[in-house]
Amino acid sequence: MDSIHTPYRRPGSALCRAVVVLVLLGGVLAGCDPSGDGRCEPACNSGEVCNRVTGECVPVRLKRYEGKAPGRGLAMTATGGRIFLGAIEPRNGYLLVGSLSDGQPRMYILRQFQQVGDRSLAMDSTDDRVVVGWLAEDGRYRLATHRLDGEPDRWSTVQIQGASNLDYVGTHDFDVTLDNSGVIHLAFRDERTDTLRHISIDTEAQWSLQDIDTRADEGDEQASCPDGTALDAREGLGVDPDLVVRGSDLLVGYHDRACGDLRLARRLEDDWAVSTVDQGTAGDPMGSTANITGRHPSLAVDSSGRLAMVYRDVSGSRLIFAFQRNGEFEFQIADRGSELGDFSQRRKHLVGQFATLTFDERDRPRAAYLDATDATLKVAHRSESLDEDASFGQQTIDADSPNGFSSRIVFDPSVGLVAGSETLSPTPDGLASGLQIIEDGDLP
Amino acid sequence: MKRRLYIALTILVASLHVACDDVTFMEGTTSPQSPILESTAARSRLTTGGLESLYEIRWANGVPLEFERRVVSTDFEYLALGPLDDSIDVTSWSIAVENERTTLRAEVEGFETVVPLRIEQGVGTRICRVRVKADRMDASVPINTRSQVDPDAEDPTALSALGSPTVEFTRRRTELIGSCPPLETSTALNGELDSDILTYVDDASTKFALSIADISPSQELGLLDHDVELGHVTPFDIRAGTLTIFSQPAPESSRLNTNGYTLDFDMAVESSRARCAPPGTLNPADARSPAPIPASVLESTDADAAYALSIRTLSALAQNGVRAGLGCIGLEDGSISDESEDAVSTDDLDLERVGLGELKPGSLAVPVISFGEFPTVENVPGTNVIEIGWDKFVIDIYAEIQGVPVRILHLTTTFEFALQPALSRQGSLQLQIGSIEVESAEVTSRWRHEDAQVGDLKQWARRLIILLFEDRLQLPLPVEPGAPLELVTTQVRDDDLLLLLRIDSRL
């Protein structure tokens, strides 16, 4: 008997293959479909996105900024052999963050401001994190962080639990720092009260708000301007605050605009102790307490934990360096603001704006600041550490166009000293903001 | 510390807008050197009418009528007249010159004084008072400079009595004030006692007449007759120098004659250099004394006083003022605001002309002034013009960029401006800019883009100088603040600047 057999596909085999195909297809589709099975629970905060594959919330990937790096409101911090930057692109209002790569800035767009105005940025870092802060249009501060072990274009907005309950109106007078336990500290001048206040945000995004200096404390010897040095029509406390962490201490230096003085506040547990560092007579016993001083203070701590600061003496238009020794502040003139003129006479230069301070590898103070007469960046350098008596020298860091605005100087053991400032290039369309970076070999 | 403003210093001070509050004044000097004084560097003249006015001012609060107690011999155990401690208001002053003798007259309408009487009788003491009245008192005393009276006198330029005065009373009488029981029972008052009282008043009046003559015309007018040192008060130590003016009356130069009073001054000027000042040597104008001041000049202008300062001294003061840093000004509070005295609108600067039209700085700008050379001062006789020349005059203009005061341009210019003294409010002489001639102007700026077009810089510099200095050049008169002097007119003569002044005791 002849019979023709059609091979019989076992229905199970085909079905099995189809199932396999479907399973595989489903798996592939699951990997491609954003509404796939990798949900993030709880939902990610604003400023983070959900990785559907891993089901984890990850920082937003920022868009790369391809233009020439600007320098407006420059902020810098150094950590782990890297230099991180924050700056504002004034024409488009971009807030840019990034870092130096082979000496060149690689920047990303964090957000866009509707108006740039007098905006400034604050930045700080620890061994594992960088934080940047800014004042938003609604008068509230915003913060973003970047993990050093993350991709360079990944930044997270810090969510502050119940942030809308924080009772303040921010100003451009603020600073940000990170302590070693990961708590973010923000010191600022409150616009409503013209006083200095402090916000801290812990790793659980829990915040606290407290007053640092209101000039209203009973028994506060700072309650009124000393010796009748009050400046009529000038009010305000907490101008140009600069925050620094020293061990478990939190310190902030700031300008008292009403009295024209430099003040220092130190946090002791939950309270703040305020003192006046300079009433206008530092470095000049014949000076007057009516002098205005203490603008643009910048604080730094050397390897021994000694606190130092540089700041602008407005009345004398000079840069003053102060450091603690045996519990008292000693003062030096870091830059008198006196240069030789064209005709061999001494000419007064306005120096000290945007002052910024760091210590180098030999614990010697280094300050960067603006010489407003020549519109150049200057660096003042002390020849010895604070263990020795020494004087300051100054060096001008020139550029093809006016520079020195928003000056910054940082130190990292791996990178060395790095200074930066905004350059303002005159063009037929006005001033174009640029970024000038000066690395260790070119600094005194 | 008495403040006095001196014409020669303040030409520059006023020119460059250093305020009085920016200068310290000290009488005397810390300079260890004795300079060589320029002989007759200044002259002054006072008319007799002016001198009369000075006496009126000098004794505006009354002339002391004082005399010690005097015991007189009477029937009483003890009777003493006085002491007198009164003040007499003089109704009018006059000076007459006859036969080269100058006499000062003081007329008192309604003379009145009270003489206390101390009467002791037994265990009792009684104080009675007698009023001495007269319809009129006329006191006259010959006067002259003290150098004529006593060559060794202190302040030989002052005026004093020369010889005995004369005092006459019209219808003088006495009257007892209230009751005086001891006298009521005595006839002494109508006899010798009355005579004693009047003699006592005569003696007091003689002393009165002698004292009214004492006056120092130069001090009353606030003219510089001693050394002073001025320091620049500034927070910038490179601008702190000192200016010292040495001055003393020229020997035997004080004269009182038919036409009034004259006094000359020997002067010298020195300075300690502020580091902002140019380092070169000074070269003031050649030394020539001011011409004598004819009385006719004062008569024709109805002026009471005149002061002529040599161009050389003016020049020396201007140059030393620069050397002392008084001209290094600007931005001493480190900020730019509408409270800054020297602030100007950036719109008025015409920045486009210097290639900065696209800069868009803040709305206000302030100038910072410094110098590459010392100024020259010359007069143009017959034109009432003083020319001040500035070589390498530097103006830095500061305005705000991003809220920070920065220098936006640097001007170096050589120019000369002709200043014409003009009348002004009390206490100052306005210097009007008659003309400005700019010889050169160079503007540099880091804020100018390379394709910017630059216009006529000399013209722009000229306009800037007018903007900064026009109507701001004030020359305080060489008198103490509040002195009753007003400027009548000025003359620029061959070798000096002559100021003609009127004394007004109402001021």
XYZ file of C-alpha atoms in Angstrom, chain A residues 26 33 40 57-58 64-65 74 80 100 107 109 111-112 127 185 212 267 287 325 354 375 395-396 406 429 436:
27
model
C 7.012 40.184 24.634
C 7.898 49.832 25.839
C 9.361 53.007 39.843
C 14.739 56.732 39.780
C 17.775 58.309 38.250
C 24.778 69.336 26.436
C 25.499 73.037 25.947
C 30.432 81.793 38.071
C 38.122 64.275 43.833
C 36.524 70.935 33.419
C 28.654 72.275 30.337
C 21.809 73.029 30.592
C 17.354 75.051 33.445
C 16.456 78.330 31.816
C 33.822 63.579 48.412
C 23.100 74.285 54.349
C 21.165 83.510 62.233
C 26.612 77.800 64.824
C 40.785 104.365 60.768
C 45.185 83.306 65.933
C 34.154 89.212 44.048
C 39.018 95.402 34.827
C 49.643 89.409 40.408
C 47.408 90.525 37.599
C 32.597 86.619 39.422
C 25.892 94.077 20.279
C 38.348 82.373 31.739
